[in-house]
PDB file of C-alpha atoms in Angstrom:
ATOM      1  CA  UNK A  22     125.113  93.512  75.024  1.00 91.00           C
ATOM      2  CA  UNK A  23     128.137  94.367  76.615  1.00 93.00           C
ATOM      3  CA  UNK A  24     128.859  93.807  79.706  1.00 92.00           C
ATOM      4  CA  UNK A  25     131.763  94.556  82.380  1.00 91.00           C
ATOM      5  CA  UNK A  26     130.712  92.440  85.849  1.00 88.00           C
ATOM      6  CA  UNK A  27     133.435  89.962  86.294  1.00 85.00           C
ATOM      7  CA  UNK A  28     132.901  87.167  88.248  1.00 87.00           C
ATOM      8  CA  UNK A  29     130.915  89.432  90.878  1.00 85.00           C
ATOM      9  CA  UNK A  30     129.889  87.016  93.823  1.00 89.00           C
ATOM     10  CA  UNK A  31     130.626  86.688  97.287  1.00 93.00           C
ATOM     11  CA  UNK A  32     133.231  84.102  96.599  1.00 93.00           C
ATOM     12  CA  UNK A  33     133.004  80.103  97.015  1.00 96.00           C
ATOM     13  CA  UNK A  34     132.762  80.028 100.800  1.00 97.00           C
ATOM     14  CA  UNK A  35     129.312  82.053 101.018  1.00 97.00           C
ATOM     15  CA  UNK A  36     128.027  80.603  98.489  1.00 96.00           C
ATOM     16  CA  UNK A  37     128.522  77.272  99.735  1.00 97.00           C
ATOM     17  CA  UNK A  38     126.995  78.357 102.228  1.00 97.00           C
ATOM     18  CA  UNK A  39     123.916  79.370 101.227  1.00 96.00           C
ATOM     19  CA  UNK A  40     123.308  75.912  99.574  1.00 96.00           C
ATOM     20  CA  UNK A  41     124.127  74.367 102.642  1.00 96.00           C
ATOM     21  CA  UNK A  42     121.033  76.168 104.444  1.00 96.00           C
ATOM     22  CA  UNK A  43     119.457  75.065 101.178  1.00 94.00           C
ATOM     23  CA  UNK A  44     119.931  72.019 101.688  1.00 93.00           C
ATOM     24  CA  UNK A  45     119.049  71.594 105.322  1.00 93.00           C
ATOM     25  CA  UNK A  46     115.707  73.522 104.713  1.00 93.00           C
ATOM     26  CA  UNK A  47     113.972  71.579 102.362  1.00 86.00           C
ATOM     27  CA  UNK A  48     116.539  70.538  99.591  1.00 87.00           C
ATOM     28  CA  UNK A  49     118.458  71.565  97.032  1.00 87.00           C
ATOM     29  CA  UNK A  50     116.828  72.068  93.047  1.00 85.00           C
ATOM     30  CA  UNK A  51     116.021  68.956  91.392  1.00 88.00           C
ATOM     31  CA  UNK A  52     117.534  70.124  88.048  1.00 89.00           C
ATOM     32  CA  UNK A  53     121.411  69.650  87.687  1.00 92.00           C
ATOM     33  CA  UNK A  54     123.268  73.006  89.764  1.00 95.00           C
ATOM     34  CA  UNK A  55     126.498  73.780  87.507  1.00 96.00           C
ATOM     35  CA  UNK A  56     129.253  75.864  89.317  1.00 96.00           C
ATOM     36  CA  UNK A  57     131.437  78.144  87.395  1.00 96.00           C
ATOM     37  CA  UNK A  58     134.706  78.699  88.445  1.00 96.00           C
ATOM     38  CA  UNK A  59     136.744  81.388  87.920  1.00 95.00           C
ATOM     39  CA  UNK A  60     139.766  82.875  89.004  1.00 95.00           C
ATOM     40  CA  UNK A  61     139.608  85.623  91.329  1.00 93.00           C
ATOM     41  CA  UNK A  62     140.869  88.551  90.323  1.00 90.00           C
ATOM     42  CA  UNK A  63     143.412  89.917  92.448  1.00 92.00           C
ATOM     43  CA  UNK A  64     144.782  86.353  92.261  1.00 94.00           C
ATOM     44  CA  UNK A  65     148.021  86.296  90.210  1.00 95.00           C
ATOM     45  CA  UNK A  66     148.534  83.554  86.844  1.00 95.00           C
ATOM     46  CA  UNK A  67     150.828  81.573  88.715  1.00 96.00           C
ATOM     47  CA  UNK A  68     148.679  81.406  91.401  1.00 97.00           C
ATOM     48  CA  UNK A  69     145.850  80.138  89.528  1.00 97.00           C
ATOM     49  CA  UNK A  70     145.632  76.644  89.976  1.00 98.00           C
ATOM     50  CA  UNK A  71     145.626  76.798  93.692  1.00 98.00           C
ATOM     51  CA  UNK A  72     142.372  79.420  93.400  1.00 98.00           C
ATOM     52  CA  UNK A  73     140.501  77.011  91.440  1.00 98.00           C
ATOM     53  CA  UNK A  74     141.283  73.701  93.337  1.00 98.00           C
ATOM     54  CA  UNK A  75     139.934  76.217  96.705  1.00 98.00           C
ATOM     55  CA  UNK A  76     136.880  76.796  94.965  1.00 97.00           C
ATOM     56  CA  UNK A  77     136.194  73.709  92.994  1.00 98.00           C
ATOM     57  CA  UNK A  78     136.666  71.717  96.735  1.00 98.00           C
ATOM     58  CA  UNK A  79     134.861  73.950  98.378  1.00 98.00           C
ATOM     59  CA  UNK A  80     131.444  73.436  96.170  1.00 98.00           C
ATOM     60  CA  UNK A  81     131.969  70.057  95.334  1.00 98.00           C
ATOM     61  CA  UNK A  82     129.448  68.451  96.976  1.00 96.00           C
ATOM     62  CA  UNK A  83     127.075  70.837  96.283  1.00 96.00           C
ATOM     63  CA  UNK A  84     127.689  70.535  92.273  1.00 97.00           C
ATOM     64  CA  UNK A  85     126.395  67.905  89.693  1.00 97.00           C
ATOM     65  CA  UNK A  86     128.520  69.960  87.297  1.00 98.00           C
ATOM     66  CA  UNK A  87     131.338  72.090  87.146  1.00 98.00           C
ATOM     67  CA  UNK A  88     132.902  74.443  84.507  1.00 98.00           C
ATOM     68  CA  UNK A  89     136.106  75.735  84.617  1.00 98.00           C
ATOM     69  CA  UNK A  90     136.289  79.562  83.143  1.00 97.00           C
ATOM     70  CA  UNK A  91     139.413  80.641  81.756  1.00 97.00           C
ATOM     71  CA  UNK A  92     137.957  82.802  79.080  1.00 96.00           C
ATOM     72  CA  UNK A  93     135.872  85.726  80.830  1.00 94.00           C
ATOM     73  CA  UNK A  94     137.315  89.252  79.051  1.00 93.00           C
ATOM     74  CA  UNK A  95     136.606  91.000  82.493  1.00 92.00           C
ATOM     75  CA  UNK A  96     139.377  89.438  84.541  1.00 92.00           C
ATOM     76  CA  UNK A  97     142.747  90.688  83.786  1.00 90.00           C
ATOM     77  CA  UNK A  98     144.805  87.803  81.982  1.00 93.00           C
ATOM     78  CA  UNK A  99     142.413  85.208  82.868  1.00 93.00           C
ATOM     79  CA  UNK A 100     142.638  84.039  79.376  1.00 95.00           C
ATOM     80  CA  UNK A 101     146.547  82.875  79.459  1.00 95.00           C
ATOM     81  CA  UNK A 102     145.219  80.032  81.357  1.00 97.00           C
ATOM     82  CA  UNK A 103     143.947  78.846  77.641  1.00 97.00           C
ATOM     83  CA  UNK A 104     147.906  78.687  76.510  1.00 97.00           C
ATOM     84  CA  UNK A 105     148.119  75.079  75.965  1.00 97.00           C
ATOM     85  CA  UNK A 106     150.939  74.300  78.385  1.00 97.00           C
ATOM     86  CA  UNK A 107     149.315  76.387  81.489  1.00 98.00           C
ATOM     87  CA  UNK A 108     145.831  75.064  80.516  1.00 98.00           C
ATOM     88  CA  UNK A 109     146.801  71.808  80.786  1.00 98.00           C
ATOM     89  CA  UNK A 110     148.408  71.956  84.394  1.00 98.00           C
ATOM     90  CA  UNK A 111     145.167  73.652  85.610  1.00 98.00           C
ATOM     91  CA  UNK A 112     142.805  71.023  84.158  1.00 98.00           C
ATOM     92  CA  UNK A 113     144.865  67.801  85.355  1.00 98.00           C
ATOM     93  CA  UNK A 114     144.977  69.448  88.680  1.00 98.00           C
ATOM     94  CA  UNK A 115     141.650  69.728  88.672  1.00 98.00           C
ATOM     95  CA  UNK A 116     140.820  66.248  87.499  1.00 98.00           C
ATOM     96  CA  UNK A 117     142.774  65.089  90.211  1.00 98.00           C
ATOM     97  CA  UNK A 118     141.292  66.495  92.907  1.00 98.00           C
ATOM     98  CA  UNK A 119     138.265  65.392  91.167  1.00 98.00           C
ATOM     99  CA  UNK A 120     139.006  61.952  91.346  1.00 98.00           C
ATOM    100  CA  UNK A 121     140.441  61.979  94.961  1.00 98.00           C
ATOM    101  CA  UNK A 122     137.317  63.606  96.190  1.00 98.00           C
ATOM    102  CA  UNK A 123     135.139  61.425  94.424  1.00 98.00           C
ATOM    103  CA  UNK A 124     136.856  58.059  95.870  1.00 98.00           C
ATOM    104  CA  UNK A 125     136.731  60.092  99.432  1.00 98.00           C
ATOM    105  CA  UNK A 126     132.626  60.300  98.771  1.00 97.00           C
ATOM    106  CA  UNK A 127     132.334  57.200  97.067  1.00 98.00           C
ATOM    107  CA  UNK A 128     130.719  58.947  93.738  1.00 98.00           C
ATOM    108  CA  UNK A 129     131.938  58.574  90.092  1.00 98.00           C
ATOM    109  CA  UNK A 130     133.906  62.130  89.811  1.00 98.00           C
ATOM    110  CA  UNK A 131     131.693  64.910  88.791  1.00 98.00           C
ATOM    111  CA  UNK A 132     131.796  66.190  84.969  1.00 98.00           C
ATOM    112  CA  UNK A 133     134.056  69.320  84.301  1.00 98.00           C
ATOM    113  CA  UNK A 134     133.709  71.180  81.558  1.00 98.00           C
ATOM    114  CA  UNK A 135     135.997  74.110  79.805  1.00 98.00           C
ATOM    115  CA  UNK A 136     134.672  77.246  78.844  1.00 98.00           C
ATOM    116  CA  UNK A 137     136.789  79.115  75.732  1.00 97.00           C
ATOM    117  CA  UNK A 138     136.459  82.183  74.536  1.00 96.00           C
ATOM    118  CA  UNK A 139     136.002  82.889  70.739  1.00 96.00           C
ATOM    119  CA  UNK A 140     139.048  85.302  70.442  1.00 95.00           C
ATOM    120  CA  UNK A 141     141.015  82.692  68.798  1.00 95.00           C
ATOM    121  CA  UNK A 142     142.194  80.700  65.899  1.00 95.00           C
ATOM    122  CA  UNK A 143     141.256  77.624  65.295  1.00 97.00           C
ATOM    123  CA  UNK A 144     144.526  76.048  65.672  1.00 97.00           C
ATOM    124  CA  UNK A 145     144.634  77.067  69.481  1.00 97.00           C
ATOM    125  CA  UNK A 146     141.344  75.644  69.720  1.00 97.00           C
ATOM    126  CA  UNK A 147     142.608  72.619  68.183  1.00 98.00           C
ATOM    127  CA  UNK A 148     145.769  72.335  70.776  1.00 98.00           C
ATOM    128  CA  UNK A 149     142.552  73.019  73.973  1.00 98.00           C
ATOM    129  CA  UNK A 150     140.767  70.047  72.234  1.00 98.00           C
ATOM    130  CA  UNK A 151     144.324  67.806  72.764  1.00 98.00           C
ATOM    131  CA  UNK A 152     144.736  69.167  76.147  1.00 98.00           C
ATOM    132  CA  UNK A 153     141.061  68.281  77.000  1.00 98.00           C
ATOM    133  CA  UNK A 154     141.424  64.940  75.467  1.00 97.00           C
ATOM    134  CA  UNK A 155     144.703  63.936  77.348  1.00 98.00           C
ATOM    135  CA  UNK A 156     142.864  65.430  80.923  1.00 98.00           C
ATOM    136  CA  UNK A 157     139.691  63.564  80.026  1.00 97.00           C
ATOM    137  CA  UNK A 158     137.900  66.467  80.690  1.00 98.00           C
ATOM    138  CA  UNK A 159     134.062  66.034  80.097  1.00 98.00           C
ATOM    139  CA  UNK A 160     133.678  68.376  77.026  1.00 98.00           C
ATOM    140  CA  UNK A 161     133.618  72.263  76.068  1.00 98.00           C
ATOM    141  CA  UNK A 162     131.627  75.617  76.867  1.00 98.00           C
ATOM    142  CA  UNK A 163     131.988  77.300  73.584  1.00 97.00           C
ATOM    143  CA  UNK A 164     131.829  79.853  73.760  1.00 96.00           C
ATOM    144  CA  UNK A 165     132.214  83.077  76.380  1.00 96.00           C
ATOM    145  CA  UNK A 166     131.657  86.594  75.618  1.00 95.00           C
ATOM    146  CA  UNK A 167     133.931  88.548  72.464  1.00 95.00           C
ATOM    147  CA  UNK A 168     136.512  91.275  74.072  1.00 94.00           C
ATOM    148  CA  UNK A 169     137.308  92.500  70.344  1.00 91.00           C
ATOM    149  CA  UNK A 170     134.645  91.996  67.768  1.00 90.00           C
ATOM    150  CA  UNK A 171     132.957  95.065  67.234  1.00 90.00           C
ATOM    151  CA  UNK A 172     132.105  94.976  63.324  1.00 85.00           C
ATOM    152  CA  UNK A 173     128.617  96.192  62.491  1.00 83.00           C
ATOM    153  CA  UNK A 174     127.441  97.926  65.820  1.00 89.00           C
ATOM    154  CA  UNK A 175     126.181 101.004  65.421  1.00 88.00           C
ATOM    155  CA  UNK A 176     125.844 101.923  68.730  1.00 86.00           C
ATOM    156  CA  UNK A 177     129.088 104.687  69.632  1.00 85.00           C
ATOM    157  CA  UNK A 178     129.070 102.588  72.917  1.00 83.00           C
ATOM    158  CA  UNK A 179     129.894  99.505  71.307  1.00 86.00           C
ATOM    159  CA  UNK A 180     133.553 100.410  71.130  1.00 85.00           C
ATOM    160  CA  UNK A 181     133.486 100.060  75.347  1.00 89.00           C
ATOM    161  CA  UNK A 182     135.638  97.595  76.952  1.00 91.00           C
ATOM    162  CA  UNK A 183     133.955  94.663  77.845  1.00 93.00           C
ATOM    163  CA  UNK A 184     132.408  90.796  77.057  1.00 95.00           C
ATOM    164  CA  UNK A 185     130.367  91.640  73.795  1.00 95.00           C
ATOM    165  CA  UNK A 186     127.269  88.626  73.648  1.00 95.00           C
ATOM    166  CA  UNK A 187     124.108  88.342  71.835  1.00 95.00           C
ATOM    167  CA  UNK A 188     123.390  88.495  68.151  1.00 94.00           C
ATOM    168  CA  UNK A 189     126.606  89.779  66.752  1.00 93.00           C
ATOM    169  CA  UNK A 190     128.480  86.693  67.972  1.00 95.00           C
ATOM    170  CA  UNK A 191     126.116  84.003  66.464  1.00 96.00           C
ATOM    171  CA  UNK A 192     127.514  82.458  63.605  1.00 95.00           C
ATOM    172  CA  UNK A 193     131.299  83.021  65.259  1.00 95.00           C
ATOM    173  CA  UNK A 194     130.078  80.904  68.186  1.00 97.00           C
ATOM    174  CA  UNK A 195     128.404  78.284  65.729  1.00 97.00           C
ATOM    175  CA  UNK A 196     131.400  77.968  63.889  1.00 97.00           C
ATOM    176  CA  UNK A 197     133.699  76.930  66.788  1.00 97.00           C
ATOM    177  CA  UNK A 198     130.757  74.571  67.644  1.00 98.00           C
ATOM    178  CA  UNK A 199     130.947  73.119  64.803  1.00 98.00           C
ATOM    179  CA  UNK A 200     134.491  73.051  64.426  1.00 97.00           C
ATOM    180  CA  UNK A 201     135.361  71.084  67.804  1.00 98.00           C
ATOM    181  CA  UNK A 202     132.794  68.984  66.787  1.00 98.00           C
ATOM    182  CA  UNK A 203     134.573  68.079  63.704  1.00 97.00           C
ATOM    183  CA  UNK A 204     137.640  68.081  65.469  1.00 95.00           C
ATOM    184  CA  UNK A 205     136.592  65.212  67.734  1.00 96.00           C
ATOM    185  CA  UNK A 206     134.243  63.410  65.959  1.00 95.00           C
ATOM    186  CA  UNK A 207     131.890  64.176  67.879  1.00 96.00           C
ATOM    187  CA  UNK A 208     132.779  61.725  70.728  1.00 96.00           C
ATOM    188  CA  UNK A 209     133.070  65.298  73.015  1.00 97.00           C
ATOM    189  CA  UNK A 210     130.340  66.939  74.403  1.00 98.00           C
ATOM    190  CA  UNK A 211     129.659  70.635  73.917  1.00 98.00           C
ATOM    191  CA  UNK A 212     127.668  73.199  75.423  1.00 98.00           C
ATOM    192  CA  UNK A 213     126.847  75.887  72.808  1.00 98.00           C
ATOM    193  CA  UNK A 214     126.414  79.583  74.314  1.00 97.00           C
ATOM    194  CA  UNK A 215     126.466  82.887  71.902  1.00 96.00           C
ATOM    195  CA  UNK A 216     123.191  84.849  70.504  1.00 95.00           C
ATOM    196  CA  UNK A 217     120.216  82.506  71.455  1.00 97.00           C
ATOM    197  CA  UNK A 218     117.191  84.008  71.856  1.00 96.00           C
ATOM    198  CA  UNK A 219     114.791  81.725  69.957  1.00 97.00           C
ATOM    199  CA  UNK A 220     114.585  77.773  68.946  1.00 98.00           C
ATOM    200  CA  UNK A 221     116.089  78.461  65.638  1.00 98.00           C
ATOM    201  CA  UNK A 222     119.374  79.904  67.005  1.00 97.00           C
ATOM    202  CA  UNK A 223     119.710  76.645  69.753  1.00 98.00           C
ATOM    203  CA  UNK A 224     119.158  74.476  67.220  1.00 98.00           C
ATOM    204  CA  UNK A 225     121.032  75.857  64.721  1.00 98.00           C
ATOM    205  CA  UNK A 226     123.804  75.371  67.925  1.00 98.00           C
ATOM    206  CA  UNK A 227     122.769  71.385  68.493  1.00 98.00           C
ATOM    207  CA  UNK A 228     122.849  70.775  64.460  1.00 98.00           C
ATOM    208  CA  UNK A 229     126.380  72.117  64.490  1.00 98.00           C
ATOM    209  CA  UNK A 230     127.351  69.797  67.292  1.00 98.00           C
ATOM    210  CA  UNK A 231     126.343  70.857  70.852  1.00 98.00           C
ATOM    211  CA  UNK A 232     124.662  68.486  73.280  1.00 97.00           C
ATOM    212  CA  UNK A 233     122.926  71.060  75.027  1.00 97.00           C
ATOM    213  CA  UNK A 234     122.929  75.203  74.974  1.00 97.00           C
ATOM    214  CA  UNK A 235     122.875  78.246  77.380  1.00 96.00           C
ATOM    215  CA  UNK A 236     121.329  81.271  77.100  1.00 96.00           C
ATOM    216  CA  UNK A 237     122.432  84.657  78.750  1.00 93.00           C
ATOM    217  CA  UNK A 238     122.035  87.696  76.787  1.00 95.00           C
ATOM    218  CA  UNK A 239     118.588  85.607  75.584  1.00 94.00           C
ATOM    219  CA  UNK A 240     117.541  85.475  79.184  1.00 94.00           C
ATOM    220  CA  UNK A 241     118.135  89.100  79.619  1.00 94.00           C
ATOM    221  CA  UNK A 242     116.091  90.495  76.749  1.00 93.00           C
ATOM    222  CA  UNK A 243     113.364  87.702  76.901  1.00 91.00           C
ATOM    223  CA  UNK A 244     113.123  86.700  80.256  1.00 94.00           C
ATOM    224  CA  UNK A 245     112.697  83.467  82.290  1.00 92.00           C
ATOM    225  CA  UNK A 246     109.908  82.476  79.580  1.00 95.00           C
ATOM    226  CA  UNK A 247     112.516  82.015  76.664  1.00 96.00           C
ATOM    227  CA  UNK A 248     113.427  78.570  78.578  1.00 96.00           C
ATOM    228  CA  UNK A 249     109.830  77.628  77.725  1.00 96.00           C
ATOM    229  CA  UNK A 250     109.360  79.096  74.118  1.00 97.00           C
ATOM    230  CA  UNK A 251     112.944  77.606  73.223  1.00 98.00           C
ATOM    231  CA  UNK A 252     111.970  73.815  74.454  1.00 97.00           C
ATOM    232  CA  UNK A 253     107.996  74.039  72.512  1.00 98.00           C
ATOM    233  CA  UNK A 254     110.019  75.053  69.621  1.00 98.00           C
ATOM    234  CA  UNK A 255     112.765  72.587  69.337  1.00 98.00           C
ATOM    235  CA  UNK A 256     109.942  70.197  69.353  1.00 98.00           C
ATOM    236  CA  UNK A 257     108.798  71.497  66.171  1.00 98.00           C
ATOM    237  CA  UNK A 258     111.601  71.838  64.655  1.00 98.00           C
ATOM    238  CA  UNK A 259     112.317  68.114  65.596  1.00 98.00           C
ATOM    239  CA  UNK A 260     108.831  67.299  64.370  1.00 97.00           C
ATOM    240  CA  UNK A 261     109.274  68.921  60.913  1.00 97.00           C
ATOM    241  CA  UNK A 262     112.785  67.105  60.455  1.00 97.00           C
ATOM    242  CA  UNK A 263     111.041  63.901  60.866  1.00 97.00           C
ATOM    243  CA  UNK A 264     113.653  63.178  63.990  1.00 97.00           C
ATOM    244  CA  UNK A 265     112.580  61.574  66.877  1.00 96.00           C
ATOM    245  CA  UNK A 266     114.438  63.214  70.143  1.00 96.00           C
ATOM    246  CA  UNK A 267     117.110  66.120  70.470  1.00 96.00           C
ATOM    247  CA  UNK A 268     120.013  63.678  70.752  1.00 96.00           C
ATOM    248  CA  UNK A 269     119.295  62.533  66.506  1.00 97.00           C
ATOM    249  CA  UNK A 270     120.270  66.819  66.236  1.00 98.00           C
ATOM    250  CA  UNK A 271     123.409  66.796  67.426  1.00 98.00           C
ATOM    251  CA  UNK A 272     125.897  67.420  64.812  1.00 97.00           C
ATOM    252  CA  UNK A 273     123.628  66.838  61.648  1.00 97.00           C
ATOM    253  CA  UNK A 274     124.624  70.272  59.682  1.00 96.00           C
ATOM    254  CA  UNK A 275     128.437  68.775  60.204  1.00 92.00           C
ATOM    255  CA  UNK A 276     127.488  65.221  59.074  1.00 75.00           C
ATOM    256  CA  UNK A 277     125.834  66.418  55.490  1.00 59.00           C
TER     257      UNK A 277
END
């Protein structure tokens, strides 16, 4: 699938305020609420930081998670923020604000995450693992949606402009998995997104080194009930490997 929406929302203030009614009437969801932060897009590179420290304060309380996104193809040069120098004055401004927030709510800071695109060498992701490292960042998205690869579509439209996701970036998206996970030793967490749409694909994505998935051209296609199919058939999967819980997965096809 290819898609072309940008970070299309009503922006950080209305949605915080939507939880906030949320909240009052009855609660928010039980299950962890990650916020995805982008940068807006009439919002100029040097003006970056500032846009996500507006948003990232602005939903903090409401988050148990947070990802920053500096790798969506539809925002115009959204994606220099992964140059290693520019990358790492976003995500240390972030961590501080995370920390002085935190102390200010008496909470342990919330987890922050960094989601990359897969329009890269490896040796640029290598120099995002350092930067994450030095910012003690929580861990990686890996990865977002492809603005070039178009090898083997057929479709005529598949030469549009746009985030590319789903089955032709699989195995790209399972080999950057795997490589940060070799690159860290797998001491960082990773969230592994790209062409699931069954058990076999997220699993093949927790072997290779991710602590947990996401699924968005899967949800599309399948539907809310993937979520449930997926889950029945990591367990077994996990049965027929003789392992015990999902956690004993994690990183196994990098360990052999």
């Amino acid at each position: 699938m290819i898609n072309r929406l940008g970070f299309n929302n009503e922006g950080a203030a209305a949605i915080a305020a939507k939880l906030e009614r949320m909240r009052l009437c009855g609660g928010l969801p039980k299950i962890p609420l990650g916020m995805n932060i982008g940068r807006t897009k009439i919002v100029e590179t040097k003006d970056a930081v500032s846009d996500f420290l507006a948003c990232f304060e602005t939903l903090y309380s409401f988050g148990d998670f947070f990802t920053l996104n500096v790798s969506s193809p539809n925002t115009p040069n959204l994606r220099d923020l992964q140059e290693k120098k520019l990358l790492r004055e976003l995500l240390t401004a972030v961590q501080e604000r995370n920390r002085k927030l935190a102390a200010s709510a008496g909470i342990e800071p919330k987890p922050v995450f960094v989601k990359i695109a897969p329009d890269m060498e490896f040796a640029q992701v290598d120099e995002i693992i350092e930067v994450v490292g030095s910012t003690q960042l929580t861990g990686i998205v890996a990865t977002n949606a492809t603005a070039f690869m178009r090898e083997n579509l057929k479709s005529p439209k598949g030469r549009e402009p746009g985030g590319l996701s789903g089955r032709p970036i699989t195995a790209k998206v399972t080999s950057f998995v795997s490589h940060i996970h070799k690159g860290t030793g797998g001491q960082l967490p990773i969230i592994g997104v790209g062409g699931i749409f069954n058990a076999e694909d997220a699993y093949d994505k927790i072997k290779a080194g991710a602590s947990a998935v996401q699924i968005y051209t899967g949800w599309i296609y399948e539907g809310p009930g993937a979520v449930k199919r997926i889950n029945q058939g990591l367990r077994c999967l996990l049965k027929r490997d003789g392992l015990k819980q999902i956690s004993d997965a994690v990183g196994i096809a990098v360990k052999k």
